[in-house]
XYZ file of C-alpha atoms in Angstrom:
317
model
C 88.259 86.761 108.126
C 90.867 84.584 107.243
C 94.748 85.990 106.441
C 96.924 85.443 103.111
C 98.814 82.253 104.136
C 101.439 79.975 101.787
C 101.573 76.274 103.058
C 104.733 75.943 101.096
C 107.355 78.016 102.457
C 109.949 75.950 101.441
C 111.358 76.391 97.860
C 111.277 73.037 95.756
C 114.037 73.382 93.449
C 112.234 70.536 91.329
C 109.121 72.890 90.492
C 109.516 76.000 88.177
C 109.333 79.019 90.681
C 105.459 80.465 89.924
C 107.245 83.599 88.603
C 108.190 81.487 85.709
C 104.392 81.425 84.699
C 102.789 84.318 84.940
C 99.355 84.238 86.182
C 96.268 84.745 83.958
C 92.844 84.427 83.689
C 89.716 85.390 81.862
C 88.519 88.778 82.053
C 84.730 87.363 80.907
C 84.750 84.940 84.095
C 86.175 87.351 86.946
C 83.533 90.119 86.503
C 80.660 87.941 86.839
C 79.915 85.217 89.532
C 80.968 81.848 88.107
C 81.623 80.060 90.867
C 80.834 79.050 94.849
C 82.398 80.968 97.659
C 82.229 78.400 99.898
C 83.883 75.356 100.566
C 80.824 73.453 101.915
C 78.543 71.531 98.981
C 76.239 74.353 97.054
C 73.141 73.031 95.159
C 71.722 76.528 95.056
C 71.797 77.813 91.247
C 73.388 80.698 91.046
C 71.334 83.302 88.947
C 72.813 86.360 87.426
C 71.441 89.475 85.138
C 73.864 92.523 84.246
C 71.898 95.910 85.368
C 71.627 96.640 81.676
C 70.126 92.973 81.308
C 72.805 92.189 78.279
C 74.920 89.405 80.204
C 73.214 86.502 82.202
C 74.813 83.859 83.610
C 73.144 80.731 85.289
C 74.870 77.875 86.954
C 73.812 74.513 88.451
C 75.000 71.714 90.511
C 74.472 68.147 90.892
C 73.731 66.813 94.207
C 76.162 64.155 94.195
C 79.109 66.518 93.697
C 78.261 70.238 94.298
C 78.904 73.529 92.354
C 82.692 73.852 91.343
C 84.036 76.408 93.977
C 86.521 79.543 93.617
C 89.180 77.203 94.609
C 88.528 74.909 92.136
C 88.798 77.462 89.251
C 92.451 77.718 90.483
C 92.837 74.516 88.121
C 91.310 76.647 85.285
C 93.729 79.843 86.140
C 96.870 77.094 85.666
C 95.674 76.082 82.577
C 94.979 79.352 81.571
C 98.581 80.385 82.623
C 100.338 77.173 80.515
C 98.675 77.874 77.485
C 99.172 81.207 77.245
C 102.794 80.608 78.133
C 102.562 78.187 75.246
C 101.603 80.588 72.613
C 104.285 83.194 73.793
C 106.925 80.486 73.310
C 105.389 80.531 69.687
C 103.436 77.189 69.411
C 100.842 77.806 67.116
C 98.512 74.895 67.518
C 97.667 75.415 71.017
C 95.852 71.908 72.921
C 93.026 71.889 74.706
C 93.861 68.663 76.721
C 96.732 69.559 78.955
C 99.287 67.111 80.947
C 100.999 67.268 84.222
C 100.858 65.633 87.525
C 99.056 66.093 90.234
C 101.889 67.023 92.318
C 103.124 69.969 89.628
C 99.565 70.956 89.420
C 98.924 71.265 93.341
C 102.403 73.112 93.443
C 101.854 75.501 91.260
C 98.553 76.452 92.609
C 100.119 76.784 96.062
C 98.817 73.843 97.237
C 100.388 71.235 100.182
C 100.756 67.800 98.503
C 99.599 65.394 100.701
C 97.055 62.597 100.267
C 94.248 64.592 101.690
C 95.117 67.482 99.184
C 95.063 64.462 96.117
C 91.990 63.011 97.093
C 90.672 67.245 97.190
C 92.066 67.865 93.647
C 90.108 64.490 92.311
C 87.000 66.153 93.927
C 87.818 69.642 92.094
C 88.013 68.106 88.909
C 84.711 66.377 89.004
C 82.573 69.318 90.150
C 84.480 71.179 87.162
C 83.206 68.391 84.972
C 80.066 68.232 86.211
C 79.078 71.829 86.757
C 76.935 73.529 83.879
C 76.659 76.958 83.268
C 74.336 78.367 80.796
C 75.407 82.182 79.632
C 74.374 84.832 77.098
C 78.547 85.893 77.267
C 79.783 85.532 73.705
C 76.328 85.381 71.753
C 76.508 87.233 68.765
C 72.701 87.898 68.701
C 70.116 88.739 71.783
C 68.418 85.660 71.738
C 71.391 83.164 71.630
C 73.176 81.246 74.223
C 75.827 78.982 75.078
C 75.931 75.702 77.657
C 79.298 74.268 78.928
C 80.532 72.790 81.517
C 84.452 73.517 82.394
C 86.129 70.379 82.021
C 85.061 68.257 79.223
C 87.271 64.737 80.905
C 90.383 64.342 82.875
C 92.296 61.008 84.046
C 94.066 61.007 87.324
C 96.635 57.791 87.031
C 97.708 55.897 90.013
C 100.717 53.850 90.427
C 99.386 50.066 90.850
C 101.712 49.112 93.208
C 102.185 52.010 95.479
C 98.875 53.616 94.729
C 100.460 57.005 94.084
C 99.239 59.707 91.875
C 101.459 59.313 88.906
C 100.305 61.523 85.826
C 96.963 63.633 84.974
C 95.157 65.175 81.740
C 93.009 67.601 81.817
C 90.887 68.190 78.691
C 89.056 72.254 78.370
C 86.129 72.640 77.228
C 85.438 74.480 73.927
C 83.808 77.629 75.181
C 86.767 77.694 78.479
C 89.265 77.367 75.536
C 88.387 79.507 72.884
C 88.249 82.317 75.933
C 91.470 81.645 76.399
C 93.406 81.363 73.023
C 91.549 84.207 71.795
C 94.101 86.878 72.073
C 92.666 89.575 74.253
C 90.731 88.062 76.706
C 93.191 87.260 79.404
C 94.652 89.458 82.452
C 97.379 89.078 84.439
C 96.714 88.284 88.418
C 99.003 88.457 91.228
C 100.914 85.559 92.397
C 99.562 86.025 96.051
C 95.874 85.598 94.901
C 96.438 81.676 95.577
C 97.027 82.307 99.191
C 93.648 84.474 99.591
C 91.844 81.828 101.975
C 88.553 83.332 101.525
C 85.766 82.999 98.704
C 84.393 86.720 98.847
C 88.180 87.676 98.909
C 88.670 86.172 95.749
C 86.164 87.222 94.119
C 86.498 90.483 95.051
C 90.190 90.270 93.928
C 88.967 89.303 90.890
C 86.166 91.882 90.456
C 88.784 94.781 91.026
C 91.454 93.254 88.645
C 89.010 93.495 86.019
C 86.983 97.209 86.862
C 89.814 98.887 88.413
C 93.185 97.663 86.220
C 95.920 100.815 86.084
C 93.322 103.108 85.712
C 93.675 106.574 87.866
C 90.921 107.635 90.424
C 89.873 103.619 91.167
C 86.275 102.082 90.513
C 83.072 102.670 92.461
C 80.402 99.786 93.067
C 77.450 99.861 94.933
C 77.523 96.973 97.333
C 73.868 95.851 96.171
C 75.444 95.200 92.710
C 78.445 93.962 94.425
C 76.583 91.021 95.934
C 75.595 90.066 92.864
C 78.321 89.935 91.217
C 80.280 88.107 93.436
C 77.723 85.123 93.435
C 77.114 85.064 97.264
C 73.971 83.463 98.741
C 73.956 85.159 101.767
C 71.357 87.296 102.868
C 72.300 91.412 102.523
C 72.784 92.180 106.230
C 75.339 89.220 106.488
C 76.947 90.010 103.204
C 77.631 94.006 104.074
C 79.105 92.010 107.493
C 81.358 89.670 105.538
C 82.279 93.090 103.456
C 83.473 95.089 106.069
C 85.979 92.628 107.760
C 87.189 92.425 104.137
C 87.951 96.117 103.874
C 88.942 96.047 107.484
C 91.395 93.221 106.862
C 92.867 95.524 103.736
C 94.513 91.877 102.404
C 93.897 92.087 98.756
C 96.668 91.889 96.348
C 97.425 95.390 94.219
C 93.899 97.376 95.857
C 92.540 98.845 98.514
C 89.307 98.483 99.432
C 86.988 101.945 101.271
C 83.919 102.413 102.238
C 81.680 105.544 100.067
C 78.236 106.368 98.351
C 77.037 106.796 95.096
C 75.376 110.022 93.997
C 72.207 108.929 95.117
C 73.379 107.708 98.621
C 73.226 104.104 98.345
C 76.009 102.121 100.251
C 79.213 102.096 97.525
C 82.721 100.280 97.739
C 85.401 102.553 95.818
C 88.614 99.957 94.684
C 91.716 101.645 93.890
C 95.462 100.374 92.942
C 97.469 100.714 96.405
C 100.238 103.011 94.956
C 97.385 105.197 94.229
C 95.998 105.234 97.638
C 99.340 105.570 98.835
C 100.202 108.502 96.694
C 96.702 110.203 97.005
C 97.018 109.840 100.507
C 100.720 111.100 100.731
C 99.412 114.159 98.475
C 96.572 114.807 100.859
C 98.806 115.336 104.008
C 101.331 117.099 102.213
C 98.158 119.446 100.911
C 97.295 119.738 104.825
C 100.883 120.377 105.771
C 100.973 123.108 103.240
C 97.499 124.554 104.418
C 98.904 124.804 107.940
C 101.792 126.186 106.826
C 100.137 129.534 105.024
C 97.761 129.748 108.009
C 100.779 130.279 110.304
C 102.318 132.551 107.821
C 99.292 134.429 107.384
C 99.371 134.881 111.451
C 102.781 136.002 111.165
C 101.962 138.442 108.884
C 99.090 139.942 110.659
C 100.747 140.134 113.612
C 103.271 141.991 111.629
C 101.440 144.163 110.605
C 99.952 145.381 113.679
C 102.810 145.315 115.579
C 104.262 147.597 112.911
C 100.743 150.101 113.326
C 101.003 149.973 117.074
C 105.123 150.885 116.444
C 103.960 153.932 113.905
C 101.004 154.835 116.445
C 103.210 155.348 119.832
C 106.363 156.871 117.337
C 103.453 160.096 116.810
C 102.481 159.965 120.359
């Protein structure tokens, strides 16, 4: 289990401070499981049903590059972010090929910018170009569906003579876009998500943000459907392993994480927002204080009492 960590401590007064552009993301994409948890290659489709078989989402990799990973839809949350930053500055014809530079882009995703970290984003691109995903999400009739693949191009340029990373486009494609122009299918993340180091941190991030919200009393999963919507390949004994150092490690941005059952018994997570579970848990010892508190007053007054009988009694005597 693997702690929040920034590798840039040190404030670049050249970059726009990541406060500056608020994070989003869409809400169709964190609920379901998108995306590998791991960093190693994954050729194993990932295959997923909703329990009320509605949604289904199916995505492949080729060999030569791998499935796109969690951290690689990082790239997709910053383009997310500049768009709809974009359309709150009141540009109306929104594009779907963005430019930066590698640099700006690895920055703002929290990122160290060495040539390692270039030579990682080039990879991240090309397994977002090259993985497809196949989904009923969207369809406006049972039977339809849709097949994308995240990036439709990019260009990375390179300086000739140095052989630095210079400039970069990035180019959405249609069904990533239209998710997020349309006008209410982004939420807000926290800024500390990029520093979760783990895959099934992430994605469990990103499961609450979209179940849980601001609502009171939090959200309760069973950890069967849990699995599956996070995406992970691992068997169940090593997933409910990898799940409890999570909710041991209490490192998720805005929830906490508990242990519970459902009605019928089956093995539950309950999320909740962490002023909640501060509050509820603040209101719970203040209820036991205030239980202790009548119990001693209720001693107090029986031994009042009796001492007041036992007074009356040896008065008549």
């Amino acid at each position: 289990m693997s702690k929040r960590r920034d590798p840039n401590p040190e404030f670049d007064l050249f970059i726009p401070a990541l406060g500056d552009l608020p994070l989003r993301d869409q809400r169709e994409v964190m609920e379901r499981p998108f995306f590998s948890l791991q960093k190693r290659k994954r050729l194993k489709p990932i295959e997923y049903r909703s329990p009320d078989g509605e949604a289904w989402v199916r995505v492949q990799a080729i060999p030569d590059y791998g499935m796109a990973t969690i951290w690689d839809a990082d790239i997709l949350i910053w383009a997310a972010s500049t768009l709809n930053r974009m359309k709150q500055q009141g540009l109306n014809d929104l594009p779907r090929t963005l430019t930066t530079t590698p640099y700006d882009l690895l920055r703002a995703i929290k990122r160290s910018t060495g040539g390692r970290d270039y030579q990682e984003l080039q990879a991240a691109l090309l397994r977002l170009q090259t993985t497809s995903i196949t989904t009923s999400i969207r369809a406006s009739a049972r039977r339809q569906k849709a097949g994308f693949n995240w990036l439709d191009s990019w260009t990375f340029d390179t300086d000739a003579e140095t052989e630095q990373p210079r400039g970069m486009t990035l180019t959405l494609s249609d069904w990533v876009y239209e998710g997020i122009v349309n006008e209410k299918s982004l939420l807000t993340m926290h800024p500390d998500y990029f520093l979760l180091s783990g895959g099934l941190e992430r994605a469990l991030y990103r499961i609450a943000r979209k179940h849980v919200g601001s609502q009171q009393g939090g959200w309760v999963c069973r950890v069967e459907l849990l699995r599956d919507k996070t995406g992970s390949d691992a068997q169940p004994k090593e997933f409910n392993r990898m799940l409890r150092r999570v909710i041991e490690a209490d490192q998720l941005p805005d929830y906490t994480m508990e242990t519970t059952e459902t009605a019928d018994k089956s093995p539950a997570v309950l999320f909740r927002r962490r002023g909640e579970a501060e509050a509820l848990a603040l209101a719970e010892k203040m209820r036991a204080e205030d239980e202790r508190r009548a119990r001693v007053d209720a001693d107090r007054r029986r031994t009042e009492e009796v001492d007041a009988r036992m007074d009356r009694l040896a008065g008549r005597r």
